[in-house]
Coordinates of C-alpha atoms in Angstrom, one line a residue:
X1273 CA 1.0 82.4 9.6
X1274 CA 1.1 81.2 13.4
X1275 CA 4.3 80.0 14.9
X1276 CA 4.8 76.8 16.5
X1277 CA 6.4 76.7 19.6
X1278 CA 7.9 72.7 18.7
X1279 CA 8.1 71.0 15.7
X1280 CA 7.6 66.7 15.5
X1281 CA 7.3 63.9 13.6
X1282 CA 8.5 60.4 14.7
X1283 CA 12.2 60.4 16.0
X1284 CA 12.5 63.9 15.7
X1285 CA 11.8 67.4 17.7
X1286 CA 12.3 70.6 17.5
X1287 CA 11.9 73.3 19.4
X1288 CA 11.9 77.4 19.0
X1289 CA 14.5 78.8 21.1
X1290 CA 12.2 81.6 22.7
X1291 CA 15.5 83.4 24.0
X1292 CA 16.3 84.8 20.7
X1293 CA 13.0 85.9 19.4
X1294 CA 12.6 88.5 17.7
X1295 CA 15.8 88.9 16.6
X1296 CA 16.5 85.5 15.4
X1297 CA 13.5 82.4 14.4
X1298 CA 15.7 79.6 15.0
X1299 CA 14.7 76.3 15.5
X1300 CA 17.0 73.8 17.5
X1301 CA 16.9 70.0 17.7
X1302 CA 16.0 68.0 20.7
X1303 CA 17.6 64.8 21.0
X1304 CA 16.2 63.0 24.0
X1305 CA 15.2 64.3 27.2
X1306 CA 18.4 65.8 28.6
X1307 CA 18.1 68.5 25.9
X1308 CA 14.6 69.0 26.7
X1309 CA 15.2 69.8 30.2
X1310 CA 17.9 71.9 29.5
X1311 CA 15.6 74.3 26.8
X1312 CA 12.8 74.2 30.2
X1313 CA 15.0 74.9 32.7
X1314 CA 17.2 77.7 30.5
X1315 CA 13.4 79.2 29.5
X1316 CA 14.0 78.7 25.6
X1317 CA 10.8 77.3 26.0
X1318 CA 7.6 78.4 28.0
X1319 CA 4.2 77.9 28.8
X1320 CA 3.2 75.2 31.0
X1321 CA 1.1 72.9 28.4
X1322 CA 4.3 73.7 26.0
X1323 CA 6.3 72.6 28.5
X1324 CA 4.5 69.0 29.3
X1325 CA 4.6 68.6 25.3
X1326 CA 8.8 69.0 25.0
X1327 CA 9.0 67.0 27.9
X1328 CA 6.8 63.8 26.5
X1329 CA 8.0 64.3 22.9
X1330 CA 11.6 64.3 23.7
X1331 CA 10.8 61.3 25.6
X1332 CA 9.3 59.5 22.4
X1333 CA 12.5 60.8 20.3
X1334 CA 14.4 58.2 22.6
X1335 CA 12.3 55.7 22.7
X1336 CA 12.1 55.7 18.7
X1337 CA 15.9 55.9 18.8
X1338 CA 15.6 52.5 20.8
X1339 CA 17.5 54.0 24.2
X1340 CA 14.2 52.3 26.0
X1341 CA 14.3 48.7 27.4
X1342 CA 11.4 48.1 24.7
X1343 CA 11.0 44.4 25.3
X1344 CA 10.6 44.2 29.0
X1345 CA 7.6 46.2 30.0
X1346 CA 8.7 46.2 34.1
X1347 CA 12.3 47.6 33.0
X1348 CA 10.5 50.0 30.6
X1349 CA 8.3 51.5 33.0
X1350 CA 11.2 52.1 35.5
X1351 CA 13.3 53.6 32.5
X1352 CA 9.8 55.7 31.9
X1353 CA 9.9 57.2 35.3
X1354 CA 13.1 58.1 35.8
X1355 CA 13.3 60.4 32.5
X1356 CA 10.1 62.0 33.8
X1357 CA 11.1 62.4 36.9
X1358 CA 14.4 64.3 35.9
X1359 CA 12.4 66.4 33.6
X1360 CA 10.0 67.4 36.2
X1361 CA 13.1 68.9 38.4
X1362 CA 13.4 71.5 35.0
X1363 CA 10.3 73.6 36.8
X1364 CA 8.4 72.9 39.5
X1365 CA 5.3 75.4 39.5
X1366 CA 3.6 73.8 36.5
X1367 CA 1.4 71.2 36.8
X1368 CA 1.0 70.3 33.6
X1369 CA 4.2 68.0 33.0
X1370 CA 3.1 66.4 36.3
X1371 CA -0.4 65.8 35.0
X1372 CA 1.0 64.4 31.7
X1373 CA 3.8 62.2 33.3
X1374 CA 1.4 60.3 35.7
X1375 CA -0.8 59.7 32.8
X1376 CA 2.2 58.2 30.7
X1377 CA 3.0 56.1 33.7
X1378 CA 0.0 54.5 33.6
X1379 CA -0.6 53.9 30.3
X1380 CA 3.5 52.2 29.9
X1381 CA 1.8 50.3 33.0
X1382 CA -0.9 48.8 31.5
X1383 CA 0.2 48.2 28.0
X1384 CA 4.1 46.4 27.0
X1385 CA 3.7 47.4 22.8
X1386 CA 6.1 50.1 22.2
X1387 CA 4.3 51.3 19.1
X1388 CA 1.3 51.8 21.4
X1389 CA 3.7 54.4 24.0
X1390 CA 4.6 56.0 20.4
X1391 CA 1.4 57.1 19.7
X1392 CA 0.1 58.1 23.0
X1393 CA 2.9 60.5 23.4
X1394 CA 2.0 61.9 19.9
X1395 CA -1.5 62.0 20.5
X1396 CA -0.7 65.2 23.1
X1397 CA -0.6 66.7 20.2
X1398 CA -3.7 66.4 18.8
X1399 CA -5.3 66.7 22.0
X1400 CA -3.4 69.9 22.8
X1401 CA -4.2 71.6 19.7
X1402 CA -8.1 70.3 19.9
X1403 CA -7.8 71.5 24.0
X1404 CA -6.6 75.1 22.3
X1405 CA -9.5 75.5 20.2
X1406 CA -12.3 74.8 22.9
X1407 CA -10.3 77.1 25.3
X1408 CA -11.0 79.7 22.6
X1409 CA -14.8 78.5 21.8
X1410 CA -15.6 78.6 25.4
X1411 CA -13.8 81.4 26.4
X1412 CA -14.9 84.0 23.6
X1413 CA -18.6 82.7 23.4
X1414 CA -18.6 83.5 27.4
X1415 CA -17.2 87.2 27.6
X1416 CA -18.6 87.9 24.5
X1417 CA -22.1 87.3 26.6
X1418 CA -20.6 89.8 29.3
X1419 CA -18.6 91.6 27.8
X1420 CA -18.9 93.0 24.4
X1421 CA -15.6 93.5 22.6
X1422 CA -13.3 92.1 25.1
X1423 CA -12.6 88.4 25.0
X1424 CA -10.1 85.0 24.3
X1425 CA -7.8 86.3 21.8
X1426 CA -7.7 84.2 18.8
X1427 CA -11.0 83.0 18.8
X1428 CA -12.1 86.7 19.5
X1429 CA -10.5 87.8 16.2
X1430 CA -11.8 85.0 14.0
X1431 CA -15.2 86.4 15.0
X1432 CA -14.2 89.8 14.2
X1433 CA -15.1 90.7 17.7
X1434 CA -11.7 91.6 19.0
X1435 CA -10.8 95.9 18.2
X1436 CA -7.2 95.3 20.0
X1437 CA -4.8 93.0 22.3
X1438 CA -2.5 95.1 25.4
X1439 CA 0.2 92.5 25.8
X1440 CA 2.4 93.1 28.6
X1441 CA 6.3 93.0 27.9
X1442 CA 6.3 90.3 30.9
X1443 CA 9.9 91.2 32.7
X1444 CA 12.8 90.0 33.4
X1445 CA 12.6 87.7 30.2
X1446 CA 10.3 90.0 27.9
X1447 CA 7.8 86.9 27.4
X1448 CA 5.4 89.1 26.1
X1449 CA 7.1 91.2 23.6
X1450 CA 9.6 88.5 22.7
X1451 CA 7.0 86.4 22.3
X1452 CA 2.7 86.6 23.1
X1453 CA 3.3 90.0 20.6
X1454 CA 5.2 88.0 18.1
X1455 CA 2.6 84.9 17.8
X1456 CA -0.4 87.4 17.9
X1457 CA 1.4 89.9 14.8
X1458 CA 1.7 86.5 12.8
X1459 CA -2.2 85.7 13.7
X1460 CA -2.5 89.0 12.3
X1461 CA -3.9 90.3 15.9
X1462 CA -3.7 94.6 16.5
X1463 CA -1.5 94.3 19.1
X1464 CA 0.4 96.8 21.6
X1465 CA 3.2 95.8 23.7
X1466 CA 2.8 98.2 27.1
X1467 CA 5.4 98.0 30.2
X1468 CA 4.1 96.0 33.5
X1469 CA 3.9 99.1 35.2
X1470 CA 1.4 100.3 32.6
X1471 CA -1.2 97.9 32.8
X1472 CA -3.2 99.5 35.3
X1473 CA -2.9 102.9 33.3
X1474 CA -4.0 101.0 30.3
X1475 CA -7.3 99.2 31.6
X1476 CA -8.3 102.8 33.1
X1477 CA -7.8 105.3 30.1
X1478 CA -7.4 102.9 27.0
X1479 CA -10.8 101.2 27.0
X1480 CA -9.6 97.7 28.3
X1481 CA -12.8 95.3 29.0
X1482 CA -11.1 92.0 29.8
X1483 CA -8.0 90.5 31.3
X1484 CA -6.9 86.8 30.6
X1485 CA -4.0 85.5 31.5
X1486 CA -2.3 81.5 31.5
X1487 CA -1.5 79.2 34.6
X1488 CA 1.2 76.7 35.1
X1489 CA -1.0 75.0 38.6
X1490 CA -4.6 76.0 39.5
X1491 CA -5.2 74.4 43.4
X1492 CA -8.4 72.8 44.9
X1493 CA -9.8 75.9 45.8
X1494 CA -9.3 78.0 42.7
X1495 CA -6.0 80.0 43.3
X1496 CA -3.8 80.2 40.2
X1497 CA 0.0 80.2 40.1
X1498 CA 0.8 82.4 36.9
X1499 CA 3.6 84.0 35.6
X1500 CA 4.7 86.8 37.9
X1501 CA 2.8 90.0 37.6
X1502 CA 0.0 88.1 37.5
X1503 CA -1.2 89.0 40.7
X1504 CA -1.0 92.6 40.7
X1505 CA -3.3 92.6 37.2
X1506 CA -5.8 90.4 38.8
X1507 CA -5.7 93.4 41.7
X1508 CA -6.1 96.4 39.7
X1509 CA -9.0 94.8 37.4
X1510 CA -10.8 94.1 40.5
X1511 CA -10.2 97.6 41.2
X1512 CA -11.9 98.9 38.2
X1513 CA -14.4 96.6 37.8
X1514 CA -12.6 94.9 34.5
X1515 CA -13.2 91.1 34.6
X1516 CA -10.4 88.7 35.2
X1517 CA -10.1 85.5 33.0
X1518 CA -7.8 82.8 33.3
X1519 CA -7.5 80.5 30.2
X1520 CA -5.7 77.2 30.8
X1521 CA -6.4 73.1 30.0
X1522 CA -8.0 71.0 32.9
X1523 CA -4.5 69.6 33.1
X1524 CA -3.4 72.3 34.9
X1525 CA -5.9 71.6 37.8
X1526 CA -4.1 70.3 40.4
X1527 CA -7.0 68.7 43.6
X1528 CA -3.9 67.8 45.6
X1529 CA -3.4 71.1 46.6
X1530 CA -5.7 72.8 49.0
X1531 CA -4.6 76.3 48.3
X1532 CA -2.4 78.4 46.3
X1533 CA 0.2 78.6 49.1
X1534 CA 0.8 75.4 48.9
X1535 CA 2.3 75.6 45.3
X1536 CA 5.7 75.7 45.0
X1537 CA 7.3 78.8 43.7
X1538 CA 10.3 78.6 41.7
X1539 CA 12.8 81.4 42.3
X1540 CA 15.6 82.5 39.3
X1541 CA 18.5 83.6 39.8
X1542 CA 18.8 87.4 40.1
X1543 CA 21.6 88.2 37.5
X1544 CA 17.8 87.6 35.1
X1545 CA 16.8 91.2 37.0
X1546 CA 20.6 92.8 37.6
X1547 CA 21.8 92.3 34.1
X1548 CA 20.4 92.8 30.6
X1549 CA 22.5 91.6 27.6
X1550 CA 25.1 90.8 29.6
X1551 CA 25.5 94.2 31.0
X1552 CA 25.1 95.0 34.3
X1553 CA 22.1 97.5 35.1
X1554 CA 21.8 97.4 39.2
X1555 CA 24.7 97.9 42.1
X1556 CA 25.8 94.4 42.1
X1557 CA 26.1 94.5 46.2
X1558 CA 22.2 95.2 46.5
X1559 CA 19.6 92.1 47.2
X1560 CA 18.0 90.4 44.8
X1561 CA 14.2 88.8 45.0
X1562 CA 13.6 87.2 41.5
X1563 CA 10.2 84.8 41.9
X1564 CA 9.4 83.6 38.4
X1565 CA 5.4 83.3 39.6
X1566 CA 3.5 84.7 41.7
X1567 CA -0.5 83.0 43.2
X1568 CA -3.6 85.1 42.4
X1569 CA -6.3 83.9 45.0
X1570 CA -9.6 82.5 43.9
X1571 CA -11.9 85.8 44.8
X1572 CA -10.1 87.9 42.2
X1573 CA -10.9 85.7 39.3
X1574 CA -13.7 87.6 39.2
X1575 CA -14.6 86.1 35.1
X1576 CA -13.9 82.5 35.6
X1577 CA -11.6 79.9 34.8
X1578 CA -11.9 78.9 30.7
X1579 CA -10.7 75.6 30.1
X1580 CA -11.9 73.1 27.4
X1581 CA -14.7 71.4 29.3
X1582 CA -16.2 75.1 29.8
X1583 CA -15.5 77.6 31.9
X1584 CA -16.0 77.7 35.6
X1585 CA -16.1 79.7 39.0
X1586 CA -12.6 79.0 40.1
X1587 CA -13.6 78.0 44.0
X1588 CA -15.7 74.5 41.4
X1589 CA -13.1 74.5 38.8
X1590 CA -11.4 71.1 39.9
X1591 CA -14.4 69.5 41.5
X1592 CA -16.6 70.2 38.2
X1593 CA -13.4 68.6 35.9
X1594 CA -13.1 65.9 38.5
X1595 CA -16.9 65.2 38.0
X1596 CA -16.3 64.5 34.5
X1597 CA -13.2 62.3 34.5
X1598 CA -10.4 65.6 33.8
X1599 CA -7.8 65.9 34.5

């Protein structure tokens, strides 16, 4: 059984409090958007297209509660903006809430009916889930062509082309054993949770043939803001010859941006590296440099960039997607 990271229907949200897993499966309601930035910024949620989705739903919760100015579309559009411009303080690396918010901009601009906002927002949905599968179609239909065995995850195992999955455990806050692990065991994935560190170790001696990763903000010219450790990967596939995927929606494409060092890097603060549990593993009087992402450039995205319009060389990525009206 796969696990949803949020849970909706109209005038109420829930989200999975990622902090806890595995210990604890708890679900914890989201009443409008000040909750919602609260579960981004504190990490219970993560994943840049989860992200844009808790930030647009929580937005619909308050609208269906009636907090919006609903009969003066002007007034409404101002209310929009400013609840999307706080939640887009939560994070700044990802793209995708951006994307998402200048889209819902629009679309309050150029239509007054409130029921109409309603289902746009919940249409997200829909077009997230439908995005997720032609990630995976693409994705696994074009390493399977180079690469026999390796491949997109899910859509990899429904084909019963996928022997196993080496999930990283994704320090300081365990994202991939807390929770990649988690949602692949419930997909009934074979799965094994290695240390960072390991990774290179792994693709030499344990037969690794592939390497995807995620990305919160892809720029004009193909770098990739990721998760940090992302870069390091991308490095030692090169290294070996192992090709580099990144899976992510076109609405993490972001033309505005000429190059990766241009996207903004959020930094956390380094009691996430110093303590563990609430007990302290590190001299507390030494430096801390805690970068919650890190940019891979464009060259070492040696497989492509999948994405559900197909998957491209990452220097065409945006200009391709531009070409056919995404993002």
């Amino acid at each position: 059984m796969a696990l949803e990271s949020l849970r909706y229907r109209r005038g109420s949200l829930e989200v999975l409090n990622q902090r806890l897993l595995p210990g604890q499966l708890r679900y914890e309601r989201v009443g409008g958007v000040e909750r919602a930035w609260s579960a981004i910024r504190d990490m219970e949620v993560r994943g840049a297209p989860a992200i844009a989705l808790l930030g647009c739903l929580s937005l619909a919760v308050e609208l269906a509660g009636g907090q919006g100015p609903c009969e003066d579309s002007g007034a409404l559009e101002e209310f929009v903006g400013q609840k999307l411009g706080f939640l887009l303080s939560a994070r700044p690396t990802a793209a995708n809430l951006g994307r998402e918010a200048e889209r819902l901009r629009a679309f309050v601009r150029q239509r007054a009916e409130t029921p109409g906002h309603h289902e746009y927002i919940e249409g997200l949905l829909e077009k997230d889930r439908r995005d997720n599968r032609n990630i995976g179609a693409h994705g696994a239909s074009h390493i399977l062509g180079r690469v026999p065995g390796g491949g997109v995850v899910r859509a990899l195992h429904q084909r019963g082309s996928l022997s196993r999955v080496f999930c990283t455990e994704t320090r300081p806050y365990n994202q991939g054993s807390r929770l990649s692990a988690l949602e692949l065991r419930h997909d009934g994935v074979p799965v094994t949770i290695i240390a960072d560190s390991a990774a290179a170790a792994a693709m030499r001696e344990r037969g690794v043939q592939a390497v995807v990763v995620g990305a919160d903000r892809v720029a004009a010219n193909g770098d990739v803001a990721n998760k940090i450790g992302t870069f390091q990967l991308a490095v030692a596939a090169r290294h070996m010859g192992i090709p580099f995927y990144v899976a992510a929606p076109s609405s993490t494409c972001d033309p505005t941006l000429a190059s990766g060092r241009l996207i903004p890097i959020e930094e956390r603060p380094g009691t996430e590296l110093t303590h563990l549990g609430g007990v302290l593993l590190a001299d507390p009087e030494v430096d801390v440099w805690n970068p919650s992402f890190d940019v891979t450039p464009h060259e070492l995205i040696t497989g492509g960039i999948i994405t559900e319009c197909g998957v491209f060389a990452p220097s065409e990525v945006c200009r391709e997607l531009a070409e056919r009206g995404e993002p």
